[in-house]
Short mmCIF file of C-alpha atoms and ligand atoms in Angstrom, two decimals:
data_model
loop_
_atom_site.label_atom_id
_atom_site.label_comp_id
_atom_site.label_asym_id
_atom_site.label_seq_id
_atom_site.Cartn_x
_atom_site.Cartn_y
_atom_site.Cartn_z
CA UNK A 1 51.36 32.12 -52.01
CA UNK A 2 51.16 28.92 -54.03
CA UNK A 3 48.81 26.22 -52.82
CA UNK A 4 49.90 22.64 -52.43
CA UNK A 5 48.55 21.01 -55.54
CA UNK A 6 49.56 17.50 -54.58
CA UNK A 7 47.84 17.21 -51.25
CA UNK A 8 44.81 19.46 -51.68
CA UNK A 9 42.74 16.91 -53.58
CA UNK A 10 43.90 13.71 -52.03
CA UNK A 11 41.35 13.91 -49.26
CA UNK A 12 41.46 11.02 -46.84
CA UNK A 13 38.10 10.83 -45.13
CA UNK A 14 37.31 8.43 -42.34
CA UNK A 15 39.99 5.93 -43.36
CA UNK A 16 38.34 5.55 -46.77
CA UNK A 17 40.36 7.19 -49.50
CA UNK A 18 38.33 9.56 -51.60
CA UNK A 19 39.30 9.57 -55.24
CA UNK A 20 41.20 12.67 -56.29
CA UNK A 21 39.37 15.18 -58.48
CA UNK A 22 42.26 14.87 -60.95
CA UNK A 23 41.30 11.22 -61.50
CA UNK A 24 37.54 11.81 -61.58
CA UNK A 25 38.02 14.56 -64.17
CA UNK A 26 40.35 12.49 -66.35
CA UNK A 27 38.25 9.33 -66.25
CA UNK A 28 34.65 10.47 -65.86
CA UNK A 29 31.93 8.70 -63.91
CA UNK A 30 31.85 5.43 -65.90
CA UNK A 31 35.52 5.00 -66.93
CA UNK A 32 34.38 3.33 -70.15
CA UNK A 33 31.19 2.43 -71.93
CA UNK A 34 30.04 -1.03 -70.75
CA UNK A 35 28.31 -2.16 -73.97
CA UNK A 36 31.40 -1.91 -76.20
CA UNK A 37 34.28 -0.97 -73.91
CA UNK A 38 34.68 2.37 -75.71
CA UNK A 39 37.04 4.54 -73.66
CA UNK A 40 35.57 7.74 -75.02
CA UNK A 41 31.87 8.02 -74.17
CA UNK A 42 29.97 7.55 -77.44
CA UNK A 43 27.90 10.40 -78.79
CA UNK A 44 24.41 8.91 -78.72
CA UNK A 45 23.10 11.04 -81.53
CA UNK A 46 19.58 9.71 -81.29
CA UNK A 47 16.44 11.65 -80.48
CA UNK A 48 14.47 8.56 -79.44
CA UNK A 49 15.11 5.06 -78.11
CA UNK A 50 13.24 1.85 -78.94
CA UNK A 51 11.25 0.23 -76.15
CA UNK A 52 11.63 -3.58 -75.90
CA UNK A 53 7.91 -4.03 -75.15
CA UNK A 54 4.93 -2.28 -73.64
CA UNK A 55 5.78 -0.99 -70.15
CA UNK A 56 9.46 -1.76 -70.74
CA UNK A 57 12.23 0.72 -71.27
CA UNK A 58 16.01 0.73 -71.57
CA UNK A 59 15.95 3.70 -69.20
CA UNK A 60 16.06 5.98 -72.21
CA UNK A 61 13.08 7.11 -74.22
CA UNK A 62 13.42 10.61 -75.66
CA UNK A 63 16.58 12.72 -75.63
CA UNK A 64 14.99 15.92 -74.35
CA UNK A 65 14.40 14.07 -71.09
CA UNK A 66 17.40 11.74 -70.99
CA UNK A 67 20.29 10.85 -73.27
CA UNK A 68 23.18 8.48 -72.42
CA UNK A 69 25.94 10.92 -73.40
CA UNK A 70 24.33 13.65 -71.33
CA UNK A 71 23.79 11.26 -68.43
CA UNK A 72 27.50 10.38 -68.33
CA UNK A 73 28.33 14.09 -68.25
CA UNK A 74 25.73 14.81 -65.55
CA UNK A 75 27.15 12.03 -63.38
CA UNK A 76 30.70 13.25 -63.93
CA UNK A 77 29.94 16.86 -63.00
CA UNK A 78 27.94 15.70 -59.96
CA UNK A 79 30.97 13.67 -58.80
CA UNK A 80 33.30 16.62 -59.30
CA UNK A 81 31.02 18.78 -57.16
CA UNK A 82 30.49 16.04 -54.53
CA UNK A 83 26.79 16.23 -55.36
CA UNK A 84 24.24 13.47 -55.62
CA UNK A 85 22.51 14.83 -58.73
CA UNK A 86 23.63 16.70 -61.83
CA UNK A 87 21.55 18.19 -64.62
CA UNK A 88 23.01 19.45 -67.90
CA UNK A 89 21.52 22.27 -69.93
CA UNK A 90 22.23 23.85 -73.30
CA UNK A 91 23.83 26.89 -71.64
CA UNK A 92 24.55 28.34 -68.21
CA UNK A 93 21.55 30.61 -68.63
CA UNK A 94 19.45 27.56 -69.49
CA UNK A 95 20.46 26.08 -66.14
CA UNK A 96 19.56 29.28 -64.27
CA UNK A 97 16.24 29.60 -66.12
CA UNK A 98 15.37 26.09 -64.98
CA UNK A 99 16.52 26.64 -61.42
CA UNK A 100 14.50 29.78 -60.84
CA UNK A 101 11.32 27.85 -61.73
CA UNK A 102 11.64 26.14 -58.36
CA UNK A 103 10.39 29.45 -56.94
CA UNK A 104 7.05 31.17 -57.21
CA UNK A 105 5.66 34.69 -57.57
CA UNK A 106 5.93 36.47 -54.22
CA UNK A 107 9.26 34.85 -53.39
CA UNK A 108 12.19 37.10 -52.55
CA UNK A 109 15.73 36.20 -53.55
CA UNK A 110 18.91 37.92 -52.35
CA UNK A 111 21.55 38.10 -55.09
CA UNK A 112 25.21 39.17 -55.25
CA UNK A 113 25.20 42.68 -56.69
CA UNK A 114 28.41 42.00 -58.55
CA UNK A 115 27.54 39.12 -60.85
CA UNK A 116 27.25 37.94 -64.43
CA UNK A 117 25.19 40.51 -66.35
CA UNK A 118 23.06 37.88 -68.07
CA UNK A 119 21.82 36.60 -64.72
CA UNK A 120 20.87 40.14 -63.74
CA UNK A 121 18.99 40.53 -67.03
CA UNK A 122 17.13 37.22 -66.64
CA UNK A 123 16.00 38.08 -63.12
CA UNK A 124 15.06 41.73 -63.66
CA UNK A 125 13.66 41.73 -67.20
CA UNK A 126 11.59 38.61 -66.72
CA UNK A 127 11.19 37.32 -63.19
CA UNK A 128 10.52 40.70 -61.58
CA UNK A 129 7.66 41.09 -64.02
CA UNK A 130 6.35 37.65 -63.01
CA UNK A 131 6.12 38.80 -59.39
CA UNK A 132 9.49 37.73 -57.99
CA UNK A 133 11.53 40.25 -56.02
CA UNK A 134 15.28 40.52 -55.74
CA UNK A 135 17.66 42.41 -53.46
CA UNK A 136 21.09 43.14 -54.89
CA UNK A 137 23.61 42.95 -52.11
CA UNK A 138 27.37 42.86 -51.57
CA UNK A 139 27.34 39.25 -50.38
CA UNK A 140 30.96 39.41 -49.23
CA UNK A 141 29.43 41.44 -46.38
CA UNK A 142 27.43 39.03 -44.20
CA UNK A 143 25.82 41.89 -42.26
CA UNK A 144 24.46 43.34 -45.52
CA UNK A 145 22.84 39.96 -46.32
CA UNK A 146 21.24 39.85 -42.87
CA UNK A 147 19.76 43.32 -43.36
CA UNK A 148 18.21 42.25 -46.66
CA UNK A 149 16.41 39.18 -45.32
CA UNK A 150 12.63 39.40 -45.49
CA UNK A 151 9.89 37.13 -44.29
CA UNK A 152 9.42 35.65 -47.78
CA UNK A 153 13.14 35.35 -48.64
CA UNK A 154 13.49 31.92 -50.22
CA UNK A 155 17.02 31.91 -51.60
CA UNK A 156 20.41 33.51 -51.48
CA UNK A 157 22.20 33.44 -54.84
CA UNK A 158 25.90 34.19 -54.82
CA UNK A 159 28.83 34.24 -57.20
CA UNK A 160 32.14 33.79 -55.48
CA UNK A 161 34.63 35.05 -56.51
CA UNK A 162 32.29 37.63 -57.98
CA UNK A 163 32.22 38.74 -61.58
CA UNK A 164 34.12 40.91 -62.30
CA UNK A 165 35.30 42.42 -59.01
CA UNK A 166 36.64 39.17 -57.53
CA UNK A 167 35.02 39.69 -54.13
CA UNK A 168 34.80 36.50 -52.11
CA UNK A 169 31.68 35.57 -50.13
CA UNK A 170 31.85 33.23 -47.16
CA UNK A 171 29.92 30.18 -48.43
CA UNK A 172 29.58 28.51 -45.01
CA UNK A 173 28.37 31.71 -43.35
CA UNK A 174 25.92 32.35 -46.21
CA UNK A 175 24.50 28.82 -45.93
CA UNK A 176 24.16 29.15 -42.18
CA UNK A 177 22.44 32.51 -42.43
CA UNK A 178 19.85 31.48 -45.00
CA UNK A 179 19.10 28.14 -43.33
CA UNK A 180 18.59 29.80 -39.96
CA UNK A 181 16.31 32.36 -41.55
CA UNK A 182 13.88 29.79 -42.88
CA UNK A 183 14.18 26.00 -43.14
CA UNK A 184 12.79 26.05 -46.67
CA UNK A 185 15.26 28.64 -47.97
CA UNK A 186 18.48 27.69 -49.69
CA UNK A 187 21.87 28.87 -50.82
CA UNK A 188 22.68 28.75 -54.55
CA UNK A 189 26.28 29.23 -55.64
CA UNK A 190 27.29 29.97 -59.22
CA UNK A 191 30.64 28.19 -59.14
CA UNK A 192 31.68 29.01 -62.72
CA UNK A 193 34.76 31.10 -61.82
CA UNK A 194 36.65 28.53 -59.75
CA UNK A 195 35.20 25.35 -61.26
CA UNK A 196 34.68 22.25 -59.11
CA UNK A 197 38.41 21.66 -59.23
CA UNK A 198 39.08 24.62 -56.92
CA UNK A 199 35.83 24.93 -54.97
CA UNK A 200 32.96 22.67 -53.89
CA UNK A 201 30.17 24.79 -52.39
CA UNK A 202 27.92 21.80 -51.55
CA UNK A 203 30.55 20.57 -49.11
CA UNK A 204 30.40 24.00 -47.45
CA UNK A 205 26.63 23.90 -46.93
CA UNK A 206 25.24 25.23 -50.23
CA UNK A 207 22.02 23.63 -51.44
CA UNK A 208 22.58 24.04 -55.16
CA UNK A 209 25.58 24.75 -57.37
CA UNK A 210 25.30 26.11 -60.89
CA UNK A 211 27.85 26.34 -63.67
CA UNK A 212 28.27 27.85 -67.03
CA UNK A 213 30.01 24.77 -68.44
CA UNK A 214 30.86 26.98 -71.40
CA UNK A 215 33.75 28.26 -69.32
CA UNK A 216 36.29 26.12 -67.37
CA UNK A 217 34.44 22.80 -67.52
CA UNK A 218 34.50 22.69 -71.34
CA UNK A 219 37.57 24.84 -71.36
CA UNK A 220 38.21 25.28 -75.09
CA UNK A 221 35.90 28.08 -76.17
CA UNK A 222 34.20 25.63 -78.49
CA UNK A 223 30.85 24.80 -76.90
CA UNK A 224 28.15 26.07 -74.56
CA UNK A 225 26.72 24.14 -71.62
CA UNK A 226 25.24 24.72 -68.18
CA UNK A 227 24.75 22.70 -64.99
CA UNK A 228 22.78 22.38 -61.82
CA UNK A 229 24.30 20.12 -59.15
CA UNK A 230 22.70 19.34 -55.79
CA UNK A 231 22.14 16.63 -53.20
CA UNK A 232 18.56 17.48 -52.22
CA UNK A 233 16.23 14.51 -52.79
CA UNK A 234 13.25 16.88 -52.59
CA UNK A 235 14.55 18.99 -55.51
CA UNK A 236 15.53 16.23 -57.91
CA UNK A 237 12.10 15.35 -59.34
CA UNK A 238 11.00 18.98 -59.72
CA UNK A 239 14.27 19.89 -61.44
CA UNK A 240 14.17 16.89 -63.82
CA UNK A 241 10.59 17.79 -64.66
CA UNK A 242 11.55 21.40 -65.42
CA UNK A 243 14.49 20.22 -67.56
CA UNK A 244 12.24 17.86 -69.52
CA UNK A 245 9.40 20.36 -69.85
CA UNK A 246 11.40 23.43 -70.79
CA UNK A 247 13.60 21.66 -73.30
CA UNK A 248 16.89 23.44 -72.70
CA UNK A 249 18.67 20.09 -72.30
CA UNK A 250 22.25 19.78 -73.57
CA UNK A 251 22.69 18.11 -76.98
CA UNK A 252 24.62 14.80 -77.18
CA UNK A 253 27.46 16.33 -79.18
CA UNK A 254 27.89 19.30 -76.84
CA UNK A 255 27.71 16.90 -73.90
CA UNK A 256 30.56 14.94 -75.47
CA UNK A 257 32.63 18.09 -76.08
CA UNK A 258 32.14 19.08 -72.44
CA UNK A 259 33.11 15.59 -71.26
CA UNK A 260 36.21 15.79 -73.41
CA UNK A 261 37.08 19.18 -72.00
CA UNK A 262 36.66 18.00 -68.42
CA UNK A 263 39.34 15.32 -68.92
CA UNK A 264 41.99 18.05 -68.66
CA UNK A 265 40.21 20.22 -66.07
CA UNK A 266 42.85 19.59 -63.40
CA UNK A 267 45.80 20.43 -65.65
CA UNK A 268 44.11 23.48 -67.09
CA UNK A 269 43.01 24.92 -63.75
CA UNK A 270 46.45 24.59 -62.26
CA UNK A 271 48.12 26.13 -65.28
CA UNK A 272 45.58 28.99 -65.50
CA UNK A 273 46.19 29.73 -61.84
CA UNK A 274 49.96 29.62 -62.15
CA UNK A 275 49.77 32.01 -65.11
CA UNK A 276 47.27 34.27 -63.33
CA UNK A 277 49.48 34.57 -60.23
CA UNK A 278 52.36 35.65 -62.44
CA UNK A 279 50.34 38.08 -64.57
CA UNK A 280 48.48 39.61 -61.62
CA UNK A 281 51.81 40.44 -59.93
CA UNK A 282 53.21 41.86 -63.14
CA UNK A 283 50.09 44.00 -63.70
CA UNK A 284 50.38 45.41 -60.21
CA UNK A 285 53.83 46.81 -60.96
CA UNK A 286 52.74 48.65 -64.10
CA UNK A 287 52.47 52.46 -63.92
CA UNK A 288 49.40 52.36 -66.18
CA UNK A 289 47.53 50.08 -63.79
CA UNK A 290 45.72 51.64 -60.86
CA UNK A 291 44.47 48.52 -59.08
CA UNK A 292 44.38 44.78 -59.63
CA UNK A 293 41.60 42.53 -58.32
CA UNK A 294 42.79 38.97 -57.75
CA UNK A 295 41.96 36.75 -54.76
CA UNK A 296 45.47 35.25 -54.81
CA UNK A 297 47.08 38.44 -53.49
CA UNK A 298 47.80 38.06 -49.77
CA UNK A 299 46.41 41.60 -49.29
CA UNK A 300 43.12 40.80 -51.05
CA UNK A 301 40.45 41.57 -48.39
CA UNK A 302 39.23 37.96 -48.41
CA UNK A 303 42.52 36.17 -48.98
CA UNK A 304 42.29 34.12 -45.78
CA UNK A 305 38.70 33.18 -46.57
CA UNK A 306 39.70 32.13 -50.10
CA UNK A 307 42.41 29.90 -48.74
CA UNK A 308 40.01 28.40 -46.23
CA UNK A 309 37.09 27.63 -48.54
CA UNK A 310 38.81 27.07 -51.91
CA UNK A 311 41.74 25.03 -53.16
CA UNK A 312 42.90 27.67 -55.60
CA UNK A 313 42.45 31.26 -56.74
CA UNK A 314 41.51 30.58 -60.36
CA UNK A 315 42.57 32.29 -63.54
CA UNK A 316 40.43 35.45 -63.55
CA UNK A 317 41.91 38.90 -62.97
CA UNK A 318 40.28 42.33 -63.20
CA UNK A 319 42.14 45.64 -63.19
CA UNK A 320 41.60 49.37 -63.46
CA UNK A 321 43.82 51.31 -65.81
CA UNK A 322 44.55 54.87 -64.69
CA UNK A 323 43.42 56.45 -67.96
CA UNK A 324 40.17 55.61 -69.76
CA UNK A 325 41.91 56.50 -73.04
CA UNK A 326 44.15 53.46 -72.65
CA UNK A 327 41.20 51.04 -72.84
CA UNK A 328 40.59 51.10 -76.62
CA UNK A 329 44.33 51.09 -77.30
CA UNK A 330 44.90 47.99 -75.18
CA UNK A 331 41.91 46.14 -76.62
CA UNK A 332 43.05 46.88 -80.16
CA UNK A 333 46.74 46.18 -79.54
CA UNK A 334 46.72 42.83 -77.78
CA UNK A 335 47.37 40.11 -80.33
CA UNK A 336 48.02 36.87 -78.48
CA UNK A 337 45.33 37.69 -75.93
CA UNK A 338 42.03 38.04 -77.76
CA UNK A 339 39.45 40.74 -77.14
CA UNK A 340 36.33 38.61 -76.63
CA UNK A 341 33.63 38.21 -74.03
CA UNK A 342 34.00 34.79 -72.51
CA UNK A 343 36.32 33.10 -70.01
CA UNK A 344 37.66 29.83 -68.79
CA UNK A 345 39.23 28.53 -71.99
CA UNK A 346 42.75 27.52 -72.93
CA UNK A 347 42.99 30.77 -74.90
CA UNK A 348 43.53 33.97 -72.92
CA UNK A 349 40.80 36.55 -73.43
CA UNK A 350 40.42 40.16 -72.40
CA UNK A 351 36.99 41.72 -71.84
CA UNK A 352 35.64 45.21 -71.20
CA UNK A 353 32.84 44.40 -68.71
CA UNK A 354 31.17 47.81 -69.04
CA UNK A 355 30.35 47.22 -72.71
CA UNK A 356 30.13 43.45 -72.80
CA UNK A 357 29.27 41.22 -69.90
CA UNK A 358 27.66 43.90 -67.76
CA UNK A 359 25.65 46.09 -70.18
CA UNK A 360 22.36 44.88 -68.70
CA UNK A 361 23.20 46.29 -65.26
CA UNK A 362 22.08 49.90 -64.61
CA UNK A 363 24.86 52.49 -64.29
CA UNK A 364 24.38 53.36 -60.60
CA UNK A 365 24.46 49.71 -59.63
CA UNK A 366 27.42 48.98 -61.85
CA UNK A 367 29.42 51.85 -60.41
CA UNK A 368 28.49 50.88 -56.87
CA UNK A 369 29.86 47.42 -57.58
CA UNK A 370 33.01 48.94 -59.11
CA UNK A 371 32.43 48.29 -62.82
CA UNK A 372 33.62 51.61 -64.22
CA UNK A 373 34.90 52.65 -67.65
CA UNK A 374 38.50 51.84 -66.73
CA UNK A 375 37.92 48.22 -65.75
CA UNK A 376 39.32 45.38 -67.85
CA UNK A 377 38.93 41.66 -67.13
CA UNK A 378 41.40 38.98 -68.12
CA UNK A 379 40.67 35.29 -68.43
CA UNK A 380 44.13 33.81 -68.29
CA UNK A 381 44.60 30.73 -70.46
CA UNK A 382 47.27 28.05 -70.57
CA UNK A 383 49.77 29.73 -72.90
CA UNK A 384 53.30 30.50 -71.71
CA UNK A 385 53.02 33.19 -69.02
CA UNK A 386 55.98 35.14 -70.38
CA UNK A 387 54.39 35.32 -73.82
CA UNK A 388 51.20 36.61 -72.20
CA UNK A 389 53.09 39.30 -70.25
CA UNK A 390 54.99 40.30 -73.40
CA UNK A 391 51.69 40.70 -75.23
CA UNK A 392 50.21 42.89 -72.48
CA UNK A 393 53.44 44.86 -72.19
CA UNK A 394 53.46 45.59 -75.92
CA UNK A 395 49.81 46.67 -75.77
CA UNK A 396 50.46 48.95 -72.77
CA UNK A 397 53.40 50.53 -74.59
CA UNK A 398 51.17 51.37 -77.53
CA UNK A 399 49.24 53.68 -75.24
CA UNK A 400 52.24 55.12 -73.45
CA UNK A 401 55.38 55.15 -75.63
CA UNK A 402 57.46 56.00 -72.50
C1 LIG B 1 28.95 32.85 -68.71
C2 LIG B 1 28.36 32.84 -67.36
C3 LIG B 1 27.02 32.51 -67.17
C4 LIG B 1 26.11 32.20 -68.33
O1 LIG B 1 26.49 31.01 -68.99
P1 LIG B 1 26.24 30.73 -70.55
O2 LIG B 1 26.83 29.39 -70.73
O3 LIG B 1 26.91 31.83 -71.30
O4 LIG B 1 24.77 30.78 -70.75
C5 LIG B 1 26.53 32.47 -65.88
N1 LIG B 1 27.33 32.76 -64.81
C6 LIG B 1 28.62 33.09 -64.98
C7 LIG B 1 29.44 33.39 -63.78
C8 LIG B 1 29.17 33.14 -66.25
O5 LIG B 1 30.46 33.49 -66.38
#
């Protein structure tokens, strides 16, 4: 069940050795800062930059548009995603708000029905009102996507694995489908759950990748950030202009924190996955647990697809408990694992999607996707896996003294 961590990143392509993602993550795009040799990218805490003379510029003018610390981060994340361009925003939602401005009233976008609640809220509470239309579809079912295509469908937006049900969509098939439908339409993949370390959607045909850098990229539950990565020359100027005009650009300090977090991305992702494989199997054997959703189980419906399109299964697990009454007991009783609504950090967190990440989604849609009142979601951190199991075990026993 384990993936080969040594060979999966050392891609040899066309005789030219491609640098491993482990190295790119640890060293960043520039390796060091050329002006001083600083190994850690300096935090350029400056809002504006002096021009040498009229019509001359250092390449930097005003930090809403461009800042050297942010630029280093944007280049690093672009490299990790095998993209040509990267844009960093204050939050993941900031990135999505910018991205959707590439579209216009009248455009139709097909979206994974099982996705981050904040994305649902942004699209339905605002963009529907501005004349956009959305279809919410189980994108792990290619036939369902096909049925939802309309003449004015301009994009397919997927999360894979999905949040929180861990359904896997076929990125290559999705890209193919939307590109065949209309040459102008594109595939957008929110790659937050696996991070670029485990999955690179652009290499599978996606047009744009987005991230909540708040999660695995930063990895320490200490900052927010968001990204758009792409290789489309035609999108770069429009996106830069939106970033500059809207003003949701990432601050220099938060860019630095994210760069610092990325240095250990490879180690953290591997450890989170190792822990998650252990905990998911343990959960499955518990009498209190009805079902565990984790793409690393060989009997997960899209296990083969996961292995084919990703280099790992990630550190996210969702599960149903058999009794709703156990939910508050578990959330109150865990002590090492913290009851909080984020993911992707070194600290393990447990979330109740119904009341936290997915409140914005209407009940019928939530239930159709599988988000019921017995669903819990675990973001497995880098602690010792046996300590994490002991913590869950103690919490489960509080509900059922056995
Ligand atoms: C958290 C999250 C977002 C939103 O990112 P923020 O940084 O919180 O704004 C978007 N998509 C997914 C999958 C997320 O987990």
